[in-house]
Structure formats: structure tokens, C-alpha cells
XYZ file of C-alpha atoms in Angstrom:
365
model
C 29.234 -26.371 0.515
C 28.172 -23.371 2.371
C 26.061 -24.215 5.492
C 22.592 -22.851 5.256
C 22.015 -20.306 8.037
C 18.663 -19.300 9.219
C 18.069 -15.795 7.933
C 15.599 -13.411 9.541
C 14.688 -10.062 8.030
C 12.388 -7.444 9.402
C 8.907 -8.054 7.525
C 5.811 -6.173 8.686
C 3.000 -7.984 6.858
C -0.302 -6.064 7.158
C -2.881 -8.092 5.411
C -5.080 -6.135 2.787
C -8.665 -7.167 3.188
C -10.590 -8.304 0.166
C -13.380 -5.932 -0.953
C -16.408 -6.473 1.008
C -18.889 -8.742 -0.868
C -17.784 -11.373 -3.216
C -18.514 -10.653 -6.866
C -21.362 -12.578 -8.665
C -18.561 -14.249 -10.677
C -16.977 -15.866 -7.617
C -20.501 -17.118 -6.499
C -21.016 -18.595 -9.994
C -17.730 -20.399 -9.963
C -18.339 -21.687 -6.480
C -21.449 -23.226 -7.760
C -19.609 -24.580 -10.772
C -17.212 -26.181 -8.405
C -19.898 -27.775 -6.403
C -21.412 -29.135 -9.649
C -18.095 -30.475 -10.854
C -17.170 -32.012 -7.567
C -20.414 -32.721 -5.726
C -20.099 -32.509 -1.880
C -16.349 -32.928 -1.852
C -16.491 -36.829 -1.475
C -15.623 -39.267 -4.315
C -17.919 -42.285 -4.687
C -15.584 -44.255 -2.700
C -15.745 -41.869 0.272
C -12.355 -40.289 -0.326
C -12.030 -36.504 0.222
C -11.656 -34.765 -3.099
C -8.792 -32.230 -3.185
C -9.354 -29.522 -5.918
C -6.419 -27.822 -7.586
C -6.947 -24.867 -9.995
C -4.426 -24.102 -12.623
C -4.540 -21.514 -15.505
C -2.194 -23.436 -17.661
C -2.726 -26.359 -20.135
C -2.219 -30.098 -19.676
C 1.179 -29.952 -21.283
C 2.643 -27.104 -19.249
C 5.452 -27.889 -16.735
C 3.221 -26.710 -13.860
C 0.591 -29.284 -14.750
C 3.198 -31.999 -14.849
C 4.437 -30.933 -11.427
C 0.907 -31.084 -10.097
C 0.648 -34.688 -11.618
C 3.622 -35.516 -9.384
C 1.782 -33.812 -6.469
C -1.243 -35.889 -7.114
C 0.731 -39.124 -7.480
C 2.640 -38.616 -4.220
C -0.451 -37.813 -2.145
C -2.459 -40.689 -3.666
C 0.330 -43.204 -3.345
C 0.544 -42.612 0.338
C -2.952 -41.398 1.312
C -5.063 -42.797 -1.625
C -7.525 -44.382 0.801
C -8.428 -40.911 2.018
C -7.821 -38.424 -0.732
C -8.347 -37.994 -4.515
C -6.519 -35.100 -6.032
C -8.304 -33.479 -9.095
C -6.472 -31.037 -11.249
C -8.613 -28.319 -13.165
C -6.356 -26.779 -15.875
C -7.037 -24.103 -18.505
C -8.847 -21.680 -16.112
C -11.739 -24.129 -15.714
C -12.415 -22.780 -12.333
C -12.075 -19.192 -13.337
C -9.068 -16.739 -14.022
C -6.327 -16.954 -11.504
C -7.309 -14.069 -9.347
C -10.743 -15.413 -8.827
C -9.269 -19.010 -8.147
C -7.177 -17.482 -5.448
C -10.274 -16.073 -3.820
C -11.923 -19.391 -4.049
C -9.054 -21.060 -2.456
C -9.242 -18.392 0.313
C -12.752 -19.362 1.075
C -12.264 -23.000 0.897
C -14.330 -23.561 -2.251
C -11.280 -25.177 -3.620
C -8.122 -26.412 -1.963
C -5.157 -25.376 -4.011
C -4.423 -22.872 -6.842
C -1.203 -22.095 -8.737
C -0.957 -18.335 -8.755
C 1.541 -15.649 -9.770
C 3.025 -13.601 -7.044
C 1.261 -10.554 -8.503
C -2.040 -12.179 -7.783
C -1.027 -12.358 -3.975
C 0.066 -8.831 -3.594
C -3.608 -7.988 -2.757
C -3.259 -10.230 0.358
C 0.362 -9.565 1.468
C 2.500 -6.623 0.522
C 5.716 -8.545 0.731
C 4.963 -10.277 -2.472
C 5.346 -7.023 -4.435
C 9.134 -7.522 -4.237
C 8.908 -10.181 -7.124
C 7.416 -7.498 -9.420
C 10.322 -5.257 -9.038
C 12.144 -4.969 -12.357
C 15.759 -6.332 -12.421
C 15.532 -7.385 -8.884
C 17.816 -10.445 -9.540
C 21.167 -9.841 -11.173
C 21.155 -13.436 -12.614
C 19.308 -16.778 -12.789
C 21.687 -18.118 -10.156
C 20.788 -15.449 -7.804
C 17.112 -16.099 -8.346
C 17.388 -19.786 -7.696
C 19.572 -19.206 -4.661
C 16.906 -17.040 -3.069
C 13.975 -19.296 -4.034
C 15.698 -22.408 -2.693
C 16.415 -20.734 0.689
C 13.638 -22.451 2.820
C 14.132 -20.351 5.789
C 13.782 -17.035 3.909
C 10.846 -18.148 1.785
C 8.954 -19.596 4.732
C 8.562 -16.186 6.128
C 6.997 -14.990 2.844
C 4.893 -18.232 2.514
C 3.239 -17.680 5.940
C 2.522 -13.869 5.247
C -0.918 -14.635 4.054
C -2.094 -16.861 6.927
C -4.459 -14.078 8.036
C -6.076 -14.105 4.594
C -6.878 -17.706 4.920
C -4.209 -19.412 2.759
C -0.521 -20.332 2.646
C 2.094 -21.046 -0.034
C 3.429 -24.558 0.034
C 6.024 -24.266 -2.730
C 7.213 -22.406 -5.829
C 7.473 -23.060 -9.503
C 9.800 -21.554 -12.014
C 8.090 -19.337 -14.363
C 11.294 -18.324 -16.314
C 12.406 -14.837 -17.321
C 9.837 -12.441 -18.469
C 10.525 -10.630 -21.753
C 8.654 -8.440 -24.196
C 7.035 -9.873 -27.267
C 5.078 -7.713 -29.824
C 3.912 -7.182 -33.343
C 7.022 -5.051 -33.985
C 10.461 -5.550 -32.884
C 11.743 -4.048 -29.669
C 15.542 -3.442 -29.531
C 15.756 -0.490 -27.270
C 13.715 1.111 -24.526
C 12.738 3.779 -26.934
C 10.936 1.273 -29.089
C 8.409 0.717 -26.256
C 7.251 4.363 -26.268
C 3.595 4.652 -27.047
C 2.984 0.886 -27.228
C 0.282 -0.864 -25.233
C 1.673 -3.812 -23.401
C -0.293 -6.424 -21.380
C 1.256 -6.770 -17.922
C 0.255 -8.691 -14.746
C -2.210 -7.055 -12.511
C 0.567 -5.568 -10.323
C 1.139 -1.825 -9.510
C 4.846 -2.294 -9.881
C 4.385 -3.698 -13.426
C 2.335 -0.734 -14.402
C 4.984 1.725 -13.076
C 7.577 -0.230 -15.025
C 5.741 0.258 -18.293
C 5.349 3.868 -17.513
C 9.035 4.230 -16.998
C 9.557 2.830 -20.446
C 7.086 5.219 -21.848
C 4.477 2.526 -22.803
C 0.882 1.970 -21.573
C 0.229 -0.908 -19.302
C -2.798 -3.036 -19.956
C -3.427 -5.457 -17.131
C -5.788 -8.201 -18.143
C -6.425 -11.959 -17.706
C -3.759 -14.176 -19.292
C -6.568 -15.890 -21.206
C -7.523 -12.681 -23.090
C -4.152 -11.865 -24.401
C -4.160 -13.708 -27.790
C -7.355 -12.089 -28.927
C -6.295 -8.684 -27.632
C -3.044 -8.786 -29.683
C -4.899 -10.206 -32.643
C -7.447 -7.432 -32.640
C -5.065 -4.646 -31.906
C -6.351 -3.836 -28.442
C -2.741 -4.208 -27.333
C 0.518 -4.256 -29.208
C 2.225 -6.989 -27.238
C 2.794 -8.558 -23.910
C 5.584 -9.751 -21.588
C 5.988 -13.220 -20.551
C 8.313 -16.324 -21.009
C 8.956 -18.481 -24.082
C 6.177 -20.999 -23.346
C 3.561 -18.207 -23.785
C 4.429 -18.156 -27.392
C 3.672 -21.894 -28.066
C 1.373 -23.220 -25.289
C -0.930 -20.211 -25.736
C -0.118 -19.548 -29.376
C 0.908 -15.936 -28.811
C 3.629 -16.389 -31.334
C 0.915 -16.514 -34.088
C 0.064 -12.894 -33.406
C 3.346 -11.541 -31.884
C 6.301 -12.388 -34.083
C 9.067 -10.597 -32.212
C 10.512 -11.710 -28.787
C 13.080 -9.508 -27.068
C 15.380 -10.897 -24.349
C 15.507 -7.733 -22.103
C 15.040 -9.987 -19.096
C 13.176 -7.405 -16.925
C 11.631 -9.768 -14.325
C 12.244 -13.185 -12.747
C 8.942 -14.045 -11.145
C 8.046 -17.297 -9.620
C 4.485 -18.914 -9.504
C 3.321 -20.351 -6.251
C 1.292 -23.340 -5.116
C -1.287 -21.901 -2.625
C -3.258 -23.988 -0.354
C -6.310 -23.184 1.800
C -5.085 -22.624 5.292
C -7.898 -24.295 7.224
C -7.430 -27.479 5.051
C -3.839 -27.568 5.778
C -4.194 -26.840 9.392
C -6.854 -29.539 9.829
C -4.621 -32.186 8.385
C -3.130 -34.627 10.968
C 0.704 -33.992 11.205
C 1.485 -37.249 9.243
C -0.754 -36.249 6.419
C 0.495 -32.647 6.349
C 3.989 -34.066 5.960
C 2.843 -36.053 3.000
C 1.193 -32.962 1.346
C 4.216 -30.850 2.092
C 6.592 -33.547 0.586
C 4.319 -33.816 -2.446
C 4.488 -30.061 -3.018
C 8.385 -30.244 -2.902
C 8.294 -33.108 -5.365
C 6.066 -31.273 -7.669
C 8.673 -28.308 -7.767
C 11.389 -30.869 -8.725
C 9.433 -32.227 -11.643
C 8.283 -28.669 -12.730
C 11.840 -27.387 -12.676
C 13.118 -30.165 -14.896
C 10.230 -29.927 -17.340
C 10.628 -26.210 -17.573
C 14.304 -26.491 -18.896
C 13.201 -28.954 -21.397
C 10.122 -27.144 -22.670
C 11.864 -23.837 -22.944
C 14.331 -25.281 -25.539
C 11.465 -26.990 -27.298
C 9.291 -23.772 -27.217
C 12.155 -21.767 -28.997
C 12.341 -24.273 -31.778
C 8.452 -24.365 -32.258
C 8.210 -20.537 -32.059
C 10.954 -20.225 -34.656
C 8.902 -22.542 -36.919
C 5.958 -20.191 -36.290
C 8.030 -17.297 -37.667
C 8.970 -15.712 -34.317
C 12.175 -13.816 -34.356
C 14.184 -13.850 -31.054
C 16.169 -10.633 -30.414
C 19.156 -10.355 -28.112
C 19.633 -6.822 -26.771
C 21.843 -4.954 -24.443
C 19.973 -5.255 -21.196
C 21.658 -2.292 -19.463
C 19.659 0.552 -21.189
C 16.379 -1.107 -20.149
C 17.649 -1.554 -16.638
C 18.671 2.149 -16.307
C 15.191 3.116 -17.159
C 13.732 1.407 -14.211
C 16.301 1.279 -11.480
C 14.775 4.302 -9.716
C 11.655 2.259 -9.078
C 13.633 0.149 -6.578
C 13.842 2.893 -4.008
C 10.404 4.302 -4.741
C 8.838 0.862 -4.135
C 10.674 0.483 -0.887
C 9.650 3.922 0.262
C 6.017 3.131 -0.642
C 6.008 -0.383 0.840
C 8.487 -0.862 3.764
C 7.468 -4.499 4.022
C 9.832 -5.365 1.168
C 12.926 -3.621 2.641
C 14.210 -6.681 4.380
C 13.852 -9.177 1.662
C 15.159 -6.514 -0.904
C 18.405 -6.191 1.201
C 18.833 -9.966 1.475
C 18.508 -10.435 -2.292
C 21.007 -7.659 -2.983
C 23.427 -9.394 -0.658
C 22.848 -12.622 -2.644
C 23.412 -10.751 -5.898
C 26.690 -9.272 -4.594
C 27.895 -12.693 -3.366
C 27.270 -14.358 -6.638
C 28.706 -11.509 -8.665
C 31.936 -11.683 -6.500
C 32.035 -15.450 -7.069
C 31.717 -14.996 -10.803
C 34.311 -12.369 -10.867
C 36.785 -14.670 -9.103
C 35.936 -17.518 -11.386
C 36.487 -15.419 -14.505
C 39.908 -14.040 -13.011
C 41.039 -17.678 -12.400
C 40.064 -18.738 -15.890
C 42.124 -15.914 -17.403
C 45.071 -16.803 -15.242
C 44.957 -20.378 -16.203
C 44.684 -19.359 -19.903
């Protein structure tokens, strides 16, 4: 087994300041949090740890957070009570990130697109066709030395990522079938609130419509948008398959979600307690990854029962439309150059291994 070496890549990480003055919405949600959780202490004196999640109670990320809660409370139950708030109860993800930044809540599960506002390096994950394969994606995400440099990039913004969750491969789904890039021309597609995702849709000749994930069902149903792009679980957990019956495996992005913690909370933990929270976060990833694989299989079956057609396509024409974005993004954001080069080396290494394996199989045959 290859010995893991510490990899250092040049990353300049200027932090983008949040717009001056928090919105009234953030203030309202802060008040809601206080009403829900009181002064931050349970009746038995334990410190309440609040975790915000945009997904439902059946989602793999919620199951992962249950493992996080169980691990923390098994070892530190006399001091902490972990409370999980799913279904955007504490607001849409971007607002929940801001609440975590201020310390109104302690943790939030957020997509990397939500973190681009605070650290430019996170834009790398919005780059279309960044990873050649799922194997390459997992190899990068499981390289703790590399990822730790990214996780700490938001320290100046007041929060830090503890671990990652698999959010699968992002594909298009819509009211009409998408079999070639030309089929996207003129369509309105919901994307994450990321400049790279907007540029990707422009390269396909479509109109990008960034909006909260919770608004997608109604927007498709009412014709505000023609479709969206996400993983298979969106079709069933969020019922998008009821209004968008065609799901195309063009595999344009592999984007992780992150468990983000308030930095002050983490830094104020005694070393032994921080170790428990860190271990709990890693355990939550293990549970989430296993649940993800199981639920994707189940989601496909359920979606087919809803009448969704899954379409396999040649990925290369889609890739050719957007590959020019790679160099454009690097030129506009030099902070991603180092990690981009590292990921490409991972892609090449895994590609070479697959080619050798294929040659060996042919030789044995």
C-alpha cells in the first residue's frame, strides 16, 4: 500500500469579507435559534451543541450526524447535548453558514459552493469535470494532509471544516430528455450559487438559475425553471422526480458537502474534548458514505417507480464544451492552481493504473 506523504501545494487564501451588516433574515433566524434552544444549556446543565442541516431525517448526512451525536454524547454526555436541526429549520444553507460564523449555531452541513464566499480555494470543487473518476475523487478527499490545508482556509472567517460527506455525482434532470449538450440550449437550469456553475451553464448555452435548494420543486412545477442538476437522492428525498422525469448521467461535477464548525467553539474545547469531536466527525463520514451507497441504489428504484427515465450518454461532448473553463478559472483565481495540479496528478496516476490493469486482463484472457 502506498505510503501517504504529506503534500504541500502553494495556496494563497485571501478571505472575502461578508457584506457589511447582517440581513434581517439572519437576525430573525438567530432569534429563532435562541427561542428553540434557550440560553445554550439543557435543563441538566449540559452545553447544547446545535447542528444545522438542509436535508431530511432519512438522508445519509442526517444518519452521519446521528453517529456524530452518539459519539460525542457517549464520551462527553455529562457536558454536551447535540441537537440536530434538519430540513432547513434554521434557514437556508448560506444563512446557516453565516449563523455558524457568528456562533449563533455551532455546526452546519454546507456545500463547497456555500464556502466560496469565505475562501476562494473552495471554488475548485465547482470546476466541471475536475475529477476523471469516482476513484480519483475519493483519493483526493481521503488525503487528510491535502484536505486539512483547505479545511483551515476559512479560519479568518470564523469557522473550520471538520470532515466531508459524499454528495455523489451531479447530473442534469429536467422536464424533457437531455441527451446531448445541444439539448440544454435555451433551458433554465437551477444550479448552486457558484460563479463556476453559472459559467458552466453558459458554456452549454443554458441559463443558470441559482436558488435555494428548497425552492427547486415548486420552481420546476410552476415552469420558473426547466430542470436542475443534482444527485439521485434529490429525485426521491425531495420529490423532484415528480416534476422532472428525465435524469441524464452526464456526470459534470463531483462535489462534496462539508461539516463546518464555529472556530471559537472548537478552539475553546480542551484538547481531550476536541479529539472526541474530531473523532466523532470522522465517524459521521464513515456512516454517511455507507448510507450513501445504499440509498443511491434505493433512490433509483423509487425514482423509476415515479416514472423517471435514467439516460446514459456519451460524456465526452459535454466535457468538451466546458474544459476551457479550467484555465479560465485558474487565471481568475490563482488560489486553486496548486490543488488543481495535485488533482490532475491523481487523475493521471489512477488512469495509468487502470490502463495497466486493463492490459493485464487482456493478456490473461
